[in-house]
mmCIF file of C-alpha atoms in Angstrom:
data_model
loop_
_atom_site.group_PDB
_atom_site.id
_atom_site.type_symbol
_atom_site.label_atom_id
_atom_site.label_comp_id
_atom_site.label_asym_id
_atom_site.label_seq_id
_atom_site.Cartn_x
_atom_site.Cartn_y
_atom_site.Cartn_z
ATOM 1 C CA UNK A 1 -6.612 -3.754 25.823
ATOM 2 C CA UNK A 2 -5.025 -3.729 29.134
ATOM 3 C CA UNK A 3 -2.856 -0.823 28.608
ATOM 4 C CA UNK A 4 -5.615 1.147 29.515
ATOM 5 C CA UNK A 5 -4.166 3.914 31.831
ATOM 6 C CA UNK A 6 -1.771 5.793 29.680
ATOM 7 C CA UNK A 7 -3.318 9.210 30.587
ATOM 8 C CA UNK A 8 -3.315 8.899 34.373
ATOM 9 C CA UNK A 9 -0.341 9.762 36.131
ATOM 10 C CA UNK A 10 -0.208 6.396 38.205
ATOM 11 C CA UNK A 11 2.767 4.052 38.184
ATOM 12 C CA UNK A 12 0.633 1.100 37.166
ATOM 13 C CA UNK A 13 2.089 -1.401 34.538
ATOM 14 C CA UNK A 14 1.631 0.452 31.169
ATOM 15 C CA UNK A 15 0.799 4.161 32.405
ATOM 16 C CA UNK A 16 3.501 6.824 31.458
ATOM 17 C CA UNK A 17 5.029 7.033 34.972
ATOM 18 C CA UNK A 18 5.906 3.172 34.716
ATOM 19 C CA UNK A 19 7.578 3.623 31.498
ATOM 20 C CA UNK A 20 9.530 6.263 32.086
ATOM 21 C CA UNK A 21 11.258 4.231 34.812
ATOM 22 C CA UNK A 22 11.698 1.560 32.777
ATOM 23 C CA UNK A 23 14.880 0.905 30.866
ATOM 24 C CA UNK A 24 13.051 1.247 27.734
ATOM 25 C CA UNK A 25 11.753 5.125 27.593
ATOM 26 C CA UNK A 26 13.096 8.378 28.784
ATOM 27 C CA UNK A 27 11.322 10.716 31.155
ATOM 28 C CA UNK A 28 9.237 12.324 28.722
ATOM 29 C CA UNK A 29 7.851 8.802 28.060
ATOM 30 C CA UNK A 30 4.419 8.578 26.525
ATOM 31 C CA UNK A 31 2.331 10.804 24.233
ATOM 32 C CA UNK A 32 -0.933 9.403 22.823
ATOM 33 C CA UNK A 33 -2.409 10.262 19.333
ATOM 34 C CA UNK A 34 -5.259 9.201 17.334
ATOM 35 C CA UNK A 35 -5.888 10.372 13.674
ATOM 36 C CA UNK A 36 -9.441 10.642 12.191
ATOM 37 C CA UNK A 37 -8.632 9.641 8.884
ATOM 38 C CA UNK A 38 -9.639 6.591 6.963
ATOM 39 C CA UNK A 39 -6.320 4.820 6.946
ATOM 40 C CA UNK A 40 -5.632 5.372 10.912
ATOM 41 C CA UNK A 41 -9.534 5.032 12.007
ATOM 42 C CA UNK A 42 -9.507 2.766 15.242
ATOM 43 C CA UNK A 43 -5.505 3.236 15.467
ATOM 44 C CA UNK A 44 -3.918 4.800 18.814
ATOM 45 C CA UNK A 45 -0.109 5.843 18.477
ATOM 46 C CA UNK A 46 1.676 6.016 21.571
ATOM 47 C CA UNK A 47 4.854 7.973 20.618
ATOM 48 C CA UNK A 48 7.814 7.466 22.771
ATOM 49 C CA UNK A 49 11.250 8.613 23.470
ATOM 50 C CA UNK A 50 13.257 5.422 23.466
ATOM 51 C CA UNK A 51 16.324 5.264 25.303
ATOM 52 C CA UNK A 52 18.154 2.664 22.705
ATOM 53 C CA UNK A 53 17.202 1.752 19.424
ATOM 54 C CA UNK A 54 19.907 -0.580 18.092
ATOM 55 C CA UNK A 55 19.423 -3.717 20.191
ATOM 56 C CA UNK A 56 21.448 -6.733 20.184
ATOM 57 C CA UNK A 57 19.815 -10.057 19.748
ATOM 58 C CA UNK A 58 20.599 -12.416 22.380
ATOM 59 C CA UNK A 59 22.797 -15.388 21.696
ATOM 60 C CA UNK A 60 20.248 -17.973 22.829
ATOM 61 C CA UNK A 61 17.871 -16.844 19.914
ATOM 62 C CA UNK A 62 20.472 -18.229 17.371
ATOM 63 C CA UNK A 63 19.273 -15.452 15.078
ATOM 64 C CA UNK A 64 21.253 -15.253 11.608
ATOM 65 C CA UNK A 65 21.974 -11.364 13.029
ATOM 66 C CA UNK A 66 23.242 -9.875 15.810
ATOM 67 C CA UNK A 67 21.946 -6.493 15.628
ATOM 68 C CA UNK A 68 18.439 -5.124 14.707
ATOM 69 C CA UNK A 69 16.528 -1.694 14.595
ATOM 70 C CA UNK A 70 12.936 -1.989 15.131
ATOM 71 C CA UNK A 71 11.340 1.723 15.253
ATOM 72 C CA UNK A 72 7.878 0.583 16.202
ATOM 73 C CA UNK A 73 5.766 -2.096 18.393
ATOM 74 C CA UNK A 74 2.729 -3.366 17.392
ATOM 75 C CA UNK A 75 2.041 -3.354 13.579
ATOM 76 C CA UNK A 76 -1.477 -2.638 11.673
ATOM 77 C CA UNK A 77 -0.532 -5.002 9.224
ATOM 78 C CA UNK A 78 -2.652 -7.749 11.471
ATOM 79 C CA UNK A 79 -1.063 -10.841 10.139
ATOM 80 C CA UNK A 80 -3.037 -13.101 12.602
ATOM 81 C CA UNK A 81 0.129 -15.209 12.598
ATOM 82 C CA UNK A 82 2.546 -12.756 13.439
ATOM 83 C CA UNK A 83 5.157 -13.909 15.963
ATOM 84 C CA UNK A 84 5.485 -10.221 17.380
ATOM 85 C CA UNK A 85 2.243 -10.331 18.890
ATOM 86 C CA UNK A 86 3.887 -11.834 22.182
ATOM 87 C CA UNK A 87 6.055 -8.631 22.680
ATOM 88 C CA UNK A 88 3.516 -6.393 23.223
ATOM 89 C CA UNK A 89 2.666 -8.016 26.556
ATOM 90 C CA UNK A 90 5.879 -6.720 27.584
ATOM 91 C CA UNK A 91 4.380 -3.155 28.100
ATOM 92 C CA UNK A 92 1.137 -4.795 29.305
ATOM 93 C CA UNK A 93 -0.612 -4.304 25.711
ATOM 94 C CA UNK A 94 -3.149 -6.893 24.433
ATOM 95 C CA UNK A 95 -1.647 -9.326 21.853
ATOM 96 C CA UNK A 96 -4.710 -9.799 19.758
ATOM 97 C CA UNK A 97 -6.387 -7.008 18.645
ATOM 98 C CA UNK A 98 -4.270 -4.298 20.690
ATOM 99 C CA UNK A 99 -1.125 -5.502 18.497
ATOM 100 C CA UNK A 100 -3.309 -4.421 15.538
ATOM 101 C CA UNK A 101 -4.360 -0.763 16.878
ATOM 102 C CA UNK A 102 -2.422 -0.045 19.650
ATOM 103 C CA UNK A 103 1.217 0.963 18.026
ATOM 104 C CA UNK A 104 4.241 1.833 19.661
ATOM 105 C CA UNK A 105 6.096 4.884 17.789
ATOM 106 C CA UNK A 106 10.039 5.352 18.855
ATOM 107 C CA UNK A 107 9.945 8.914 17.772
ATOM 108 C CA UNK A 108 13.867 9.451 18.396
ATOM 109 C CA UNK A 109 14.863 6.551 16.300
ATOM 110 C CA UNK A 110 16.867 8.062 13.876
ATOM 111 C CA UNK A 111 18.941 10.148 16.488
ATOM 112 C CA UNK A 112 19.578 6.920 18.140
ATOM 113 C CA UNK A 113 20.724 5.194 15.672
ATOM 114 C CA UNK A 114 22.956 7.825 14.064
ATOM 115 C CA UNK A 115 24.282 8.291 17.451
ATOM 116 C CA UNK A 116 25.297 5.013 17.817
ATOM 117 C CA UNK A 117 26.751 4.692 14.490
ATOM 118 C CA UNK A 118 28.814 7.571 15.499
ATOM 119 C CA UNK A 119 30.441 6.014 18.678
ATOM 120 C CA UNK A 120 33.770 4.592 18.752
ATOM 121 C CA UNK A 121 32.740 1.315 20.421
ATOM 122 C CA UNK A 122 30.442 0.789 17.261
ATOM 123 C CA UNK A 123 32.403 -2.032 14.920
ATOM 124 C CA UNK A 124 30.016 -1.378 11.684
ATOM 125 C CA UNK A 125 28.001 -4.758 12.406
ATOM 126 C CA UNK A 126 25.193 -5.426 9.957
ATOM 127 C CA UNK A 127 21.900 -4.113 11.250
ATOM 128 C CA UNK A 128 18.451 -6.302 10.345
ATOM 129 C CA UNK A 129 15.128 -4.495 9.965
ATOM 130 C CA UNK A 130 11.774 -5.547 9.675
ATOM 131 C CA UNK A 131 12.504 -8.773 11.416
ATOM 132 C CA UNK A 132 9.850 -8.042 14.246
ATOM 133 C CA UNK A 133 7.294 -5.892 13.155
ATOM 134 C CA UNK A 134 7.091 -3.994 10.070
ATOM 135 C CA UNK A 135 8.981 -0.593 9.583
ATOM 136 C CA UNK A 136 7.029 0.092 6.299
ATOM 137 C CA UNK A 137 3.697 -0.373 7.942
ATOM 138 C CA UNK A 138 1.139 2.568 7.659
ATOM 139 C CA UNK A 139 2.355 4.265 10.864
ATOM 140 C CA UNK A 140 5.700 5.169 8.532
ATOM 141 C CA UNK A 141 3.740 6.976 6.043
ATOM 142 C CA UNK A 142 2.614 9.661 8.823
ATOM 143 C CA UNK A 143 6.235 9.398 11.035
ATOM 144 C CA UNK A 144 8.795 8.906 8.525
ATOM 145 C CA UNK A 145 11.215 7.709 10.581
ATOM 146 C CA UNK A 146 13.003 5.246 8.068
ATOM 147 C CA UNK A 147 14.544 7.732 6.058
ATOM 148 C CA UNK A 148 16.400 9.235 8.734
ATOM 149 C CA UNK A 149 17.422 5.788 9.882
ATOM 150 C CA UNK A 150 18.797 5.173 6.399
ATOM 151 C CA UNK A 151 20.538 8.172 5.881
ATOM 152 C CA UNK A 152 22.529 7.542 8.991
ATOM 153 C CA UNK A 153 23.336 3.902 7.661
ATOM 154 C CA UNK A 154 24.284 5.713 4.438
ATOM 155 C CA UNK A 155 26.458 8.220 5.855
ATOM 156 C CA UNK A 156 28.345 5.652 7.933
ATOM 157 C CA UNK A 157 28.555 3.205 5.452
ATOM 158 C CA UNK A 158 26.902 0.516 7.800
ATOM 159 C CA UNK A 159 25.414 -2.677 6.185
ATOM 160 C CA UNK A 160 21.747 -3.239 6.663
ATOM 161 C CA UNK A 161 19.089 -5.475 5.524
ATOM 162 C CA UNK A 162 15.148 -4.869 5.158
ATOM 163 C CA UNK A 163 12.488 -7.144 5.177
ATOM 164 C CA UNK A 164 9.030 -5.882 4.344
ATOM 165 C CA UNK A 165 5.489 -6.319 3.109
ATOM 166 C CA UNK A 166 5.245 -2.768 2.602
ATOM 167 C CA UNK A 167 5.407 -0.825 -0.512
ATOM 168 C CA UNK A 168 6.172 2.515 1.335
ATOM 169 C CA UNK A 169 9.724 1.374 1.001
ATOM 170 C CA UNK A 170 9.649 2.602 -2.591
ATOM 171 C CA UNK A 171 9.461 6.098 -1.264
ATOM 172 C CA UNK A 172 12.680 5.513 -0.118
ATOM 173 C CA UNK A 173 14.354 4.075 -3.170
ATOM 174 C CA UNK A 174 17.119 6.773 -3.761
ATOM 175 C CA UNK A 175 18.070 6.614 -0.010
ATOM 176 C CA UNK A 176 18.678 2.999 -0.499
ATOM 177 C CA UNK A 177 20.199 2.979 -4.013
ATOM 178 C CA UNK A 178 22.595 5.605 -2.715
ATOM 179 C CA UNK A 179 23.642 3.483 0.501
ATOM 180 C CA UNK A 180 24.277 0.396 -2.045
ATOM 181 C CA UNK A 181 26.857 2.325 -3.385
ATOM 182 C CA UNK A 182 29.061 2.202 -0.316
ATOM 183 C CA UNK A 183 27.971 -0.765 1.758
ATOM 184 C CA UNK A 184 26.029 -4.257 1.582
ATOM 185 C CA UNK A 185 22.484 -3.545 1.240
ATOM 186 C CA UNK A 186 20.004 -6.721 1.549
ATOM 187 C CA UNK A 187 16.267 -5.929 0.327
ATOM 188 C CA UNK A 188 14.191 -8.998 0.876
ATOM 189 C CA UNK A 189 9.937 -8.862 0.376
ATOM 190 C CA UNK A 190 7.821 -11.074 2.270
ATOM 191 C CA UNK A 191 5.152 -12.824 -0.056
ATOM 192 C CA UNK A 192 3.800 -16.550 1.085
ATOM 193 C CA UNK A 193 1.297 -17.022 -1.500
ATOM 194 C CA UNK A 194 -0.641 -15.221 -3.766
ATOM 195 C CA UNK A 195 -4.067 -16.684 -3.065
ATOM 196 C CA UNK A 196 -5.941 -13.350 -2.912
ATOM 197 C CA UNK A 197 -9.044 -14.950 -0.365
ATOM 198 C CA UNK A 198 -6.476 -15.964 1.842
ATOM 199 C CA UNK A 199 -4.660 -12.862 1.612
ATOM 200 C CA UNK A 200 -7.635 -11.199 2.549
ATOM 201 C CA UNK A 201 -8.530 -12.818 5.874
ATOM 202 C CA UNK A 202 -5.350 -13.962 7.157
ATOM 203 C CA UNK A 203 -3.446 -10.396 6.335
ATOM 204 C CA UNK A 204 -6.115 -8.200 6.372
ATOM 205 C CA UNK A 205 -4.005 -4.788 6.919
ATOM 206 C CA UNK A 206 -0.887 -5.650 4.264
ATOM 207 C CA UNK A 207 -0.837 -4.502 0.543
ATOM 208 C CA UNK A 208 -2.005 -7.337 -1.890
ATOM 209 C CA UNK A 209 0.381 -10.007 -3.068
ATOM 210 C CA UNK A 210 0.724 -8.640 -6.493
ATOM 211 C CA UNK A 211 1.455 -5.216 -5.011
ATOM 212 C CA UNK A 212 4.470 -6.508 -3.148
ATOM 213 C CA UNK A 213 5.877 -8.001 -6.142
ATOM 214 C CA UNK A 214 5.516 -5.006 -7.986
ATOM 215 C CA UNK A 215 7.970 -3.535 -5.080
ATOM 216 C CA UNK A 216 10.128 -6.637 -6.051
ATOM 217 C CA UNK A 217 9.805 -5.724 -9.813
ATOM 218 C CA UNK A 218 10.710 -1.864 -9.345
ATOM 219 C CA UNK A 219 13.624 -2.461 -6.911
ATOM 220 C CA UNK A 220 15.167 -4.803 -9.250
ATOM 221 C CA UNK A 221 14.320 -2.576 -11.962
ATOM 222 C CA UNK A 222 16.474 -0.173 -10.467
ATOM 223 C CA UNK A 223 19.539 -1.997 -9.683
ATOM 224 C CA UNK A 224 18.456 -3.253 -6.204
ATOM 225 C CA UNK A 225 18.710 -7.117 -5.985
ATOM 226 C CA UNK A 226 15.502 -8.045 -4.275
ATOM 227 C CA UNK A 227 15.205 -11.543 -2.926
ATOM 228 C CA UNK A 228 11.398 -12.701 -1.629
ATOM 229 C CA UNK A 229 10.742 -14.961 1.409
ATOM 230 C CA UNK A 230 7.701 -16.864 0.773
ATOM 231 C CA UNK A 231 6.339 -16.367 4.102
ATOM 232 C CA UNK A 232 4.417 -18.007 5.568
ATOM 233 C CA UNK A 233 3.644 -21.312 3.811
ATOM 234 C CA UNK A 234 0.485 -22.032 5.549
ATOM 235 C CA UNK A 235 -0.621 -25.496 6.234
ATOM 236 C CA UNK A 236 -3.789 -26.861 4.517
ATOM 237 C CA UNK A 237 -4.729 -23.293 3.115
ATOM 238 C CA UNK A 238 -1.805 -22.096 0.928
ATOM 239 C CA UNK A 239 0.268 -25.330 0.504
ATOM 240 C CA UNK A 240 -1.164 -27.328 -2.502
ATOM 241 C CA UNK A 241 1.227 -27.964 -5.322
ATOM 242 C CA UNK A 242 -0.743 -25.560 -7.466
ATOM 243 C CA UNK A 243 -0.634 -22.775 -4.962
ATOM 244 C CA UNK A 244 3.070 -23.440 -4.580
ATOM 245 C CA UNK A 245 3.501 -23.324 -8.147
ATOM 246 C CA UNK A 246 1.719 -19.913 -8.819
ATOM 247 C CA UNK A 247 3.484 -18.311 -6.109
ATOM 248 C CA UNK A 248 7.010 -19.292 -7.158
ATOM 249 C CA UNK A 249 5.945 -18.406 -10.992
ATOM 250 C CA UNK A 250 4.811 -14.906 -9.743
ATOM 251 C CA UNK A 251 7.773 -14.343 -7.824
ATOM 252 C CA UNK A 252 9.879 -15.324 -10.893
ATOM 253 C CA UNK A 253 7.864 -13.102 -13.142
ATOM 254 C CA UNK A 254 9.120 -10.065 -10.887
ATOM 255 C CA UNK A 255 12.371 -10.800 -10.907
ATOM 256 C CA UNK A 256 13.165 -11.855 -7.499
ATOM 257 C CA UNK A 257 16.804 -12.808 -7.036
ATOM 258 C CA UNK A 258 16.356 -15.159 -4.748
ATOM 259 C CA UNK A 259 13.345 -17.264 -3.030
ATOM 260 C CA UNK A 260 13.184 -18.636 0.455
ATOM 261 C CA UNK A 261 10.316 -20.641 1.609
ATOM 262 C CA UNK A 262 9.455 -20.444 5.425
ATOM 263 C CA UNK A 263 6.528 -22.594 6.758
ATOM 264 C CA UNK A 264 4.161 -21.165 9.489
ATOM 265 C CA UNK A 265 5.095 -20.958 13.030
ATOM 266 C CA UNK A 266 3.086 -20.641 15.861
ATOM 267 C CA UNK A 267 4.608 -19.247 18.999
ATOM 268 C CA UNK A 268 2.772 -17.929 22.193
ATOM 269 C CA UNK A 269 0.943 -14.813 21.730
ATOM 270 C CA UNK A 270 0.608 -15.526 17.849
ATOM 271 C CA UNK A 271 -0.812 -19.275 18.383
ATOM 272 C CA UNK A 272 -3.878 -18.231 20.351
ATOM 273 C CA UNK A 273 -4.535 -15.469 18.080
ATOM 274 C CA UNK A 274 -4.259 -17.770 15.135
ATOM 275 C CA UNK A 275 -6.214 -20.588 16.377
ATOM 276 C CA UNK A 276 -9.070 -18.161 17.343
ATOM 277 C CA UNK A 277 -8.923 -17.202 13.714
ATOM 278 C CA UNK A 278 -8.919 -20.517 12.518
ATOM 279 C CA UNK A 279 -12.429 -21.482 14.652
ATOM 280 C CA UNK A 280 -14.105 -18.746 12.808
ATOM 281 C CA UNK A 281 -12.787 -19.253 9.176
ATOM 282 C CA UNK A 282 -11.823 -22.913 8.907
ATOM 283 C CA UNK A 283 -13.080 -24.898 11.867
ATOM 284 C CA UNK A 284 -12.987 -27.978 10.060
ATOM 285 C CA UNK A 285 -8.982 -27.814 9.949
ATOM 286 C CA UNK A 286 -8.449 -26.738 14.031
ATOM 287 C CA UNK A 287 -8.062 -30.842 14.558
ATOM 288 C CA UNK A 288 -5.502 -31.016 11.723
ATOM 289 C CA UNK A 289 -3.841 -27.852 13.187
ATOM 290 C CA UNK A 290 -3.788 -29.094 16.543
ATOM 291 C CA UNK A 291 -2.101 -32.315 15.566
ATOM 292 C CA UNK A 292 0.920 -30.437 13.401
ATOM 293 C CA UNK A 293 1.536 -28.150 16.190
ATOM 294 C CA UNK A 294 1.331 -30.516 18.959
ATOM 295 C CA UNK A 295 5.023 -30.519 19.717
ATOM 296 C CA UNK A 296 5.200 -27.026 19.626
ATOM 297 C CA UNK A 297 5.920 -23.680 17.590
ATOM 298 C CA UNK A 298 7.074 -25.641 14.457
ATOM 299 C CA UNK A 299 5.487 -27.802 11.748
ATOM 300 C CA UNK A 300 7.326 -31.172 11.863
ATOM 301 C CA UNK A 301 10.888 -31.356 10.423
ATOM 302 C CA UNK A 302 9.245 -33.650 7.470
ATOM 303 C CA UNK A 303 6.814 -31.046 6.446
ATOM 304 C CA UNK A 304 9.199 -28.222 6.387
ATOM 305 C CA UNK A 305 11.667 -30.548 4.306
ATOM 306 C CA UNK A 306 8.720 -31.364 1.877
ATOM 307 C CA UNK A 307 7.681 -27.540 1.334
ATOM 308 C CA UNK A 308 11.003 -26.477 0.865
ATOM 309 C CA UNK A 309 11.810 -29.057 -1.637
ATOM 310 C CA UNK A 310 9.037 -28.279 -3.686
ATOM 311 C CA UNK A 311 9.526 -24.655 -3.717
ATOM 312 C CA UNK A 312 13.216 -25.104 -4.421
ATOM 313 C CA UNK A 313 12.114 -27.546 -7.194
ATOM 314 C CA UNK A 314 9.962 -24.902 -8.573
ATOM 315 C CA UNK A 315 12.529 -22.177 -8.368
ATOM 316 C CA UNK A 316 14.975 -23.886 -10.240
ATOM 317 C CA UNK A 317 12.337 -24.553 -13.057
ATOM 318 C CA UNK A 318 11.537 -20.979 -13.127
ATOM 319 C CA UNK A 319 14.767 -19.785 -13.134
ATOM 320 C CA UNK A 320 15.497 -18.654 -9.520
ATOM 321 C CA UNK A 321 16.836 -20.381 -6.369
ATOM 322 C CA UNK A 322 17.568 -19.515 -2.752
ATOM 323 C CA UNK A 323 21.432 -18.286 -3.312
ATOM 324 C CA UNK A 324 20.969 -16.843 -6.660
ATOM 325 C CA UNK A 325 24.139 -14.732 -7.429
ATOM 326 C CA UNK A 326 22.614 -12.255 -10.635
ATOM 327 C CA UNK A 327 23.049 -9.012 -8.189
ATOM 328 C CA UNK A 328 26.191 -7.376 -7.786
ATOM 329 C CA UNK A 329 28.304 -8.094 -4.408
ATOM 330 C CA UNK A 330 26.980 -4.558 -2.837
ATOM 331 C CA UNK A 331 23.368 -5.283 -3.686
ATOM 332 C CA UNK A 332 23.011 -8.927 -2.409
ATOM 333 C CA UNK A 333 19.157 -9.713 -2.171
ATOM 334 C CA UNK A 334 19.355 -11.185 1.118
ATOM 335 C CA UNK A 335 22.656 -11.058 3.685
ATOM 336 C CA UNK A 336 24.429 -14.302 2.947
ATOM 337 C CA UNK A 337 23.792 -15.923 6.695
ATOM 338 C CA UNK A 338 19.894 -15.551 6.130
ATOM 339 C CA UNK A 339 20.656 -18.631 3.481
ATOM 340 C CA UNK A 340 22.577 -20.764 5.790
ATOM 341 C CA UNK A 341 20.229 -20.909 9.086
ATOM 342 C CA UNK A 342 18.608 -24.530 9.522
ATOM 343 C CA UNK A 343 15.190 -24.664 8.202
ATOM 344 C CA UNK A 344 13.618 -24.415 11.810
ATOM 345 C CA UNK A 345 15.714 -21.431 12.799
ATOM 346 C CA UNK A 346 14.684 -19.652 9.272
ATOM 347 C CA UNK A 347 10.809 -19.718 10.442
ATOM 348 C CA UNK A 348 11.873 -16.659 13.394
ATOM 349 C CA UNK A 349 12.466 -14.507 10.901
ATOM 350 C CA UNK A 350 8.768 -13.271 10.213
#
């Protein structure tokens, strides 16, 4: 970790003084906490008061949404491929184990969201959550930021979507149902594969795939249409035809309203961490990955199209599709603009 001077008063990068002077956090910038409980052992939480929380997505990113809310930085899901690892370097935090164990908590997120929605300048645009790090990671069980955020969105009838690997979303089921009565709500769960051995090593801090599919089953059972982002499809480890079939079958059996495959992408920050993992666990695949991702962060277009075609054929076989409309207009599984994103851009959603 490089953010190792949080407790001193220097103005070095990553210190409370430096953060207080930044555009991100207020004068009472950082309180550092650890909790001696099994689920949080080895994790450090940096509680900050952010200056803003509803953030505009830069136009150059070509995202399928314009505004996001991210109450956390860093993620205890510890997915070795997570593209958001690079964002930790902006605070001079380590993008490897530091990303998994140094969690920045924007403790004033609910009040900031409510203040933004109350502003006369706010036009009620769709807000996407969970598109950087998971808003329902383990830290949310202690800090409970999402209920206040959801209450504000409900009270102002502001459309939103949630993408998560976390089962903790079910805690807020009633709030999501209330919001869905007054505005467009989209919920998607990320399940890239059902292979338990792959899950244990590549997504070690997440709930098991079957538990995530139980979330889909529960949400749809309560009238909240829930789609599945089949993400990531991991080349050479999770892309065999029988693996794709098993995953799509499980998604269908859970009652998902849609399934959208997204092939693994490896941006700087994530790329280095993923390759380090690959060398430890699957050294025989390093050369194949180097060739597949030689041109950049994305797998070749032909490969993406092949995976997309296979998954869509399986989805049709099992009775689901990427644009299924079995849910009511106010309870769409994923905002319609997600479905229109070209394959290479869809990969940035996770």
